[in-house]
GROMACS .gro file of C-alpha atoms in nm:
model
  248
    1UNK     CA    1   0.000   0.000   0.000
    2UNK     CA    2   0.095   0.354  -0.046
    3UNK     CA    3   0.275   0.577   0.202
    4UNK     CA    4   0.020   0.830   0.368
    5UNK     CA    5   0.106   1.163   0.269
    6UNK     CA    6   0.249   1.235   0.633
    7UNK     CA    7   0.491   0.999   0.565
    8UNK     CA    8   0.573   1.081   0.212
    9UNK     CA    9   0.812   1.379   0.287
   10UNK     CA   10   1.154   1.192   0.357
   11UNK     CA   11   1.284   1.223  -0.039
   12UNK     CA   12   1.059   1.483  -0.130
   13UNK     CA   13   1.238   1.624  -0.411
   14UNK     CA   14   1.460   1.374  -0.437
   15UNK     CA   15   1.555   1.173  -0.770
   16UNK     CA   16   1.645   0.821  -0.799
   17UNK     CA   17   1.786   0.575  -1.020
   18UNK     CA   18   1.737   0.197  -1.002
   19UNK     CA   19   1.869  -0.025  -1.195
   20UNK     CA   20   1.699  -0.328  -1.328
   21UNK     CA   21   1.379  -0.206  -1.193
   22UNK     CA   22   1.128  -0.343  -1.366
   23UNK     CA   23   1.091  -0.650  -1.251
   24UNK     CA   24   1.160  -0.858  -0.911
   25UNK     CA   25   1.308  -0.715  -0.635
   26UNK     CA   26   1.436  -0.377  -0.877
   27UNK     CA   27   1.071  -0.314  -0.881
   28UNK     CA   28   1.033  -0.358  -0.511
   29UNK     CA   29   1.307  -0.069  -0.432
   30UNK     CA   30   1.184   0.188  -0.707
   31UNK     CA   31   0.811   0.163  -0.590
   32UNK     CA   32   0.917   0.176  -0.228
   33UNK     CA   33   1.152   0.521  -0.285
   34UNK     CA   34   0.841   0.677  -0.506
   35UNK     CA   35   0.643   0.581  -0.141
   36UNK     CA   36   0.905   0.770   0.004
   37UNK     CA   37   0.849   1.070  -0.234
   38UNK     CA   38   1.113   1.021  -0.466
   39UNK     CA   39   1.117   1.065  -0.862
   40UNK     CA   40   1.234   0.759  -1.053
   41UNK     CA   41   1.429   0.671  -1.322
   42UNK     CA   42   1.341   0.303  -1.380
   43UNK     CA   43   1.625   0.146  -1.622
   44UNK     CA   44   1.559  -0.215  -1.769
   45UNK     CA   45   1.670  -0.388  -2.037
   46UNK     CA   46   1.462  -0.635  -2.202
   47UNK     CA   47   1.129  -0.554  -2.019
   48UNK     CA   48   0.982  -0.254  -2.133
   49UNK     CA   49   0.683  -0.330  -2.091
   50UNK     CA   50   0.707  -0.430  -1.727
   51UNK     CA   51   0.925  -0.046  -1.718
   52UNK     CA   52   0.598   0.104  -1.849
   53UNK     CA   53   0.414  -0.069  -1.580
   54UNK     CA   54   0.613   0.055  -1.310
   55UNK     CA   55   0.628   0.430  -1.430
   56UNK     CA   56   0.228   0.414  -1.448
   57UNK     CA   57   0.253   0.267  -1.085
   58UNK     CA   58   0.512   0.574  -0.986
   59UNK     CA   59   0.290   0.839  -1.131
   60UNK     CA   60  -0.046   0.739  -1.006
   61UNK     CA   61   0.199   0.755  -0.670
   62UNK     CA   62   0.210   1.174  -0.809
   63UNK     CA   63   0.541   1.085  -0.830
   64UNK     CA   64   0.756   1.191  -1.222
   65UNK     CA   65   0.876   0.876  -1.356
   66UNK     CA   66   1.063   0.794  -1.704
   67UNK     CA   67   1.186   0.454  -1.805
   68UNK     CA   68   1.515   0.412  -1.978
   69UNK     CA   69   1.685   0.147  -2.176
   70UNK     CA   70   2.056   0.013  -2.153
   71UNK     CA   71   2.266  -0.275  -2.216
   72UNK     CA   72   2.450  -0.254  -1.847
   73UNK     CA   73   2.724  -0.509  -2.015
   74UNK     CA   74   2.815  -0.225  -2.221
   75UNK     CA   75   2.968   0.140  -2.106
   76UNK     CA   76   2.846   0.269  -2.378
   77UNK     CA   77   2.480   0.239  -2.268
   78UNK     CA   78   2.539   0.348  -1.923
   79UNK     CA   79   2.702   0.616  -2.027
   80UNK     CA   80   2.382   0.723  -2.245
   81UNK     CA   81   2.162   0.658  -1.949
   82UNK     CA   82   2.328   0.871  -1.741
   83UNK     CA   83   2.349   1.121  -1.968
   84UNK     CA   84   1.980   1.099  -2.078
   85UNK     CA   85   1.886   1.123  -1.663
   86UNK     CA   86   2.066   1.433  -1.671
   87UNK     CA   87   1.893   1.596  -1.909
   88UNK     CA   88   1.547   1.464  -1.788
   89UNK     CA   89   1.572   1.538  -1.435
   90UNK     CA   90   1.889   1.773  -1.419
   91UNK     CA   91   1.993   1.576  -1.116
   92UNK     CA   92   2.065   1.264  -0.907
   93UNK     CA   93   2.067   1.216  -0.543
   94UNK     CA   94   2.008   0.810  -0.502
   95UNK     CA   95   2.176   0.525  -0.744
   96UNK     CA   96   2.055   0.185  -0.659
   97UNK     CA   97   2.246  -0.092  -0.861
   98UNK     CA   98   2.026  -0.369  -0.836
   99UNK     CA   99   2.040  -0.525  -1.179
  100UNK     CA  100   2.206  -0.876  -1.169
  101UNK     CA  101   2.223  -1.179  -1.318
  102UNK     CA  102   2.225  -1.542  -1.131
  103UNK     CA  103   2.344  -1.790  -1.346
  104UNK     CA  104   2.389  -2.163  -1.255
  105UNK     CA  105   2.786  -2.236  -1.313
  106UNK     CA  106   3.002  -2.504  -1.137
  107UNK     CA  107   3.331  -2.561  -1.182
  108UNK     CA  108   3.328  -2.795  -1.494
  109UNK     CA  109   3.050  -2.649  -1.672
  110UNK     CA  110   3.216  -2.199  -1.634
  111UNK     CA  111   3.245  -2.101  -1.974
  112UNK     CA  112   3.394  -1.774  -2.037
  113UNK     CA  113   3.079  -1.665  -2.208
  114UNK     CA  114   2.880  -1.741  -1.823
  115UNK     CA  115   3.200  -1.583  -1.606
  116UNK     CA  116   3.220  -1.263  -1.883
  117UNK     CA  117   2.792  -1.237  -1.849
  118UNK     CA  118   2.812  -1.249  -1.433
  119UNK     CA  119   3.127  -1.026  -1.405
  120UNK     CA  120   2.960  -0.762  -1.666
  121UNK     CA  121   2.641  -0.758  -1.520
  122UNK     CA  122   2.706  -0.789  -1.171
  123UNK     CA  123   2.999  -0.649  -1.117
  124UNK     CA  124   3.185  -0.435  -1.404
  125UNK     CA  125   2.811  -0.257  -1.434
  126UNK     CA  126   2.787  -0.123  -1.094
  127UNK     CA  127   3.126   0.033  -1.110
  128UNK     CA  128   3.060   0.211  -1.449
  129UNK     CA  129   2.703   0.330  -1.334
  130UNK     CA  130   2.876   0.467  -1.034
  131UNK     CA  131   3.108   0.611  -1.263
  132UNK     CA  132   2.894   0.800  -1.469
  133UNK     CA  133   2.680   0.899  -1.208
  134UNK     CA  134   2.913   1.068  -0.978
  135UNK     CA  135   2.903   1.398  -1.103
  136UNK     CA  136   2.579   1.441  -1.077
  137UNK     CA  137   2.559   1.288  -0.697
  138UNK     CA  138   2.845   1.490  -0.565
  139UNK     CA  139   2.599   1.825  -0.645
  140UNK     CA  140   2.329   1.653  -0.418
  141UNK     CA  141   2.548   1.490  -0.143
  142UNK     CA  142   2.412   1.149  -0.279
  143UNK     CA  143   2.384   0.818  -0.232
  144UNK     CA  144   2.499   0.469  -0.366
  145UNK     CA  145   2.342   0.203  -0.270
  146UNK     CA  146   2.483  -0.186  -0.411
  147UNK     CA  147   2.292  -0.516  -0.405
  148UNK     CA  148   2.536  -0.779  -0.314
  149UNK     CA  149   2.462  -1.187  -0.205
  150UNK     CA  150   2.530  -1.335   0.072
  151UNK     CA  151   2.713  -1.579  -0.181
  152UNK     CA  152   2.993  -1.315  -0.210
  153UNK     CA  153   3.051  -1.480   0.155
  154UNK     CA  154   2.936  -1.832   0.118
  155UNK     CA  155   3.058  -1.914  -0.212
  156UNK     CA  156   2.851  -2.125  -0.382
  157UNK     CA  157   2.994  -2.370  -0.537
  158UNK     CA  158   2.746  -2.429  -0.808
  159UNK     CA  159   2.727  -2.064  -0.881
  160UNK     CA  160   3.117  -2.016  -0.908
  161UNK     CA  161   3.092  -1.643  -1.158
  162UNK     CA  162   2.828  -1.557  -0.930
  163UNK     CA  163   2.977  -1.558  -0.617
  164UNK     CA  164   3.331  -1.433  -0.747
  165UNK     CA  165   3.137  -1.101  -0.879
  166UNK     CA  166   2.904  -1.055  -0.548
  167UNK     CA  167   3.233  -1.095  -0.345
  168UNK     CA  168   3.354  -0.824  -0.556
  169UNK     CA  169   3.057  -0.555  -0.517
  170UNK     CA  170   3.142  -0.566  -0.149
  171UNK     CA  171   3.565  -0.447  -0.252
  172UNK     CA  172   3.391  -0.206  -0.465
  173UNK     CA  173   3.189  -0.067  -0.223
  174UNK     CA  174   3.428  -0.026   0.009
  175UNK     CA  175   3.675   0.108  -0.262
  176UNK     CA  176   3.411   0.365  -0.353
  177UNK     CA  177   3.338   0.454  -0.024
  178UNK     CA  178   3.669   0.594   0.028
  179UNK     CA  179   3.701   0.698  -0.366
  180UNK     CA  180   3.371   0.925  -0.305
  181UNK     CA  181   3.404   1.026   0.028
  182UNK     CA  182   3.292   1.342   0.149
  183UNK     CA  183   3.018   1.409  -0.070
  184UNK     CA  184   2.888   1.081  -0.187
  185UNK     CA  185   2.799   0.802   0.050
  186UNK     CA  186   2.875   0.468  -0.056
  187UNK     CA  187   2.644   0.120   0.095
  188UNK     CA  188   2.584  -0.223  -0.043
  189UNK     CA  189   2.287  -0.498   0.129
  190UNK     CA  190   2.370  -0.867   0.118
  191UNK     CA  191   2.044  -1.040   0.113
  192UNK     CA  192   2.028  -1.391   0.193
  193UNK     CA  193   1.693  -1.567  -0.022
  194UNK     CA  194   1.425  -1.347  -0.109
  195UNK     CA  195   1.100  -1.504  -0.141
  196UNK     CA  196   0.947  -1.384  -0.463
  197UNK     CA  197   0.603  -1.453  -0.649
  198UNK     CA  198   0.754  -1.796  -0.869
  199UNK     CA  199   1.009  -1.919  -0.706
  200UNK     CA  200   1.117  -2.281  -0.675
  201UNK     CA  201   0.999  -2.382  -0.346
  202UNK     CA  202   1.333  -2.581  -0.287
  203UNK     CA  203   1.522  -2.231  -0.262
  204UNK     CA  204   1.329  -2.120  -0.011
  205UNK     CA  205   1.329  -2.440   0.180
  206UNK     CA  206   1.683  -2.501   0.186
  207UNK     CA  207   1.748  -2.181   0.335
  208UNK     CA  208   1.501  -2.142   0.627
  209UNK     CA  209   1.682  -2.477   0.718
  210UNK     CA  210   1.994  -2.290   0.788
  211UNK     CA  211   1.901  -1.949   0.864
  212UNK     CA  212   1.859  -1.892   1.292
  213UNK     CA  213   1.525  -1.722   1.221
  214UNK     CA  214   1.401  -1.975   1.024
  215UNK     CA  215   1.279  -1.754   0.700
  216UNK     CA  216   1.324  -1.628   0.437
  217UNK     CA  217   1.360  -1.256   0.345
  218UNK     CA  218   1.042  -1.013   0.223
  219UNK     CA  219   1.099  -0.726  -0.021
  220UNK     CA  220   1.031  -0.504   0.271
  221UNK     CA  221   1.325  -0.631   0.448
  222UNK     CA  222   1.516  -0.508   0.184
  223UNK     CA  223   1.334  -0.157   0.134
  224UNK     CA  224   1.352  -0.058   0.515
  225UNK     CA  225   1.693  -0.169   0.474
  226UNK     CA  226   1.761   0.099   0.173
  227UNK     CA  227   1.538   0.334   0.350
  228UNK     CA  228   1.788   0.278   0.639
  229UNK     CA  229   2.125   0.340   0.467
  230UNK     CA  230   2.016   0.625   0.246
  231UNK     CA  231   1.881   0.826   0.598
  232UNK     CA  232   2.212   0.692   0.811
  233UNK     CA  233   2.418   1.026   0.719
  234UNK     CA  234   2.707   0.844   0.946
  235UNK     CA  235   2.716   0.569   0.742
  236UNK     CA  236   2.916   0.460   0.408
  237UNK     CA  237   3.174   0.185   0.354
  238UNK     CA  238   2.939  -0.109   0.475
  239UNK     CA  239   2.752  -0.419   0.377
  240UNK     CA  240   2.462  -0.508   0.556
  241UNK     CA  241   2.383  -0.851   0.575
  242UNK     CA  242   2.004  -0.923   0.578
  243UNK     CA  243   1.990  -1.284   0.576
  244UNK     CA  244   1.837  -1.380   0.891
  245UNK     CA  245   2.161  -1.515   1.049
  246UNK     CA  246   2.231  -1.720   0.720
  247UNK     CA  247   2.602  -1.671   0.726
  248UNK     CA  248   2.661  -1.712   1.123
   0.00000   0.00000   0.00000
């Protein structure tokens, strides 16, 4: 449900960009910060007409939305979507990099088409988004906010490319952090499972069986935790592990 209006002054003003938003979890965080009373910039890739659906969702929020295209593999089209936010909105204040892939890979069966496609996607994207965005955070004293994996701690051995480039978005946080530092704040979440509309049941299962609380994650775990990190001026260098004591 939506924010009341009393509570729909925290990002008043405020623009955001999330990438991959518009499907899945993406979706999730870009409705939640148009809640909040931020404008969006929903990015996707081969969904636009999920995109459309979430813009429609934004605006009925009175919230400005646009949807924009890229190809996060390439710099090329991040470099366009950054520059196309600019001229739309004239400013950024929140970049979520949510888009990721999760692609089944164990050690026999890593080609270097699977380990390029994870370490694009899930890794060499964030940085380059970050990148390009920069400029316009450092005017607004903004925020960056990465989706790791609680494989970039576990290690999965069945998702090998996976876990290498989640592993990674926590160095690059930190890296950033101290790259960005004073102006731009710098924050990744781990999440353990997320249970999402279609879903294997198995997934789910296998991970309330080790997790101390015995459940799986909600999308609104993840959105207070985002709602969290962006109002936690104090705050930049860290990953927050939300996986209900998963990785204990």
């Amino acid at each position: 449900m939506p924010a009341s209006d009393s509570n729909n002054r925290d990002l008043n003003g405020k623009v955001a960009l999330v990438t991959g938003a518009a499907k899945r979890l993406g979706r999730a965080i870009a409705l939640h910060l148009a809640e909040e009373g931020a404008d969006l910039i929903v990015h996707y890739h081969r969904s636009p007409a999920d995109a459309r659906e979430v813009v429609t969702q934004i605006t009925s929020l009175g919230r400005r939305a646009i949807c924009l295209p890229a190809d996060l593999a390439k710099k090329s089209d991040i470099d366009k979507l950054f520059a196309d936010t600019k001229k739309e909105f004239g400013r950024l204040d929140i970049l979520v990099n949510n888009a990721s892939n999760f692609l089944h890979a164990d050690f026999p069966s890593t080609t270097e088409e699977i380990w390029d496609a994870a370490l694009d996607v899930n890794l060499k994207a964030p940085f380059f988004c970050s990148q390009a965005a920069a400029p316009l955070l450092k005017r607004s004293d903004g925020v960056i906010i990465n989706l790791s994996d609680v494989a970039g701690f576990l290690g999965w051995t069945g998702y090998i490319p996976h876990s290498v480039s989640k592993a990674g978005v926590s160095m690059l946080t930190r890296v950033l952090a101290k790259t960005l530092a004073p102006e731009i704040r710098v924050n990744a979440i781990a999440p353990g499972t997320i249970s999402m509309s279609g879903d294997p049941p198995d997934l789910a299962a296998d991970f309330i069986k080790r997790a101390p609380l015995q459940r799986t994650g909600t999308t609104e775990d993840v959105t207070s935790a985002i709602s969290f990190l962006i109002n936690s001026p104090f705050i930049t260098g860290e990953v927050l592990v939300l996986d209900g004591g998963r990785t204990l």
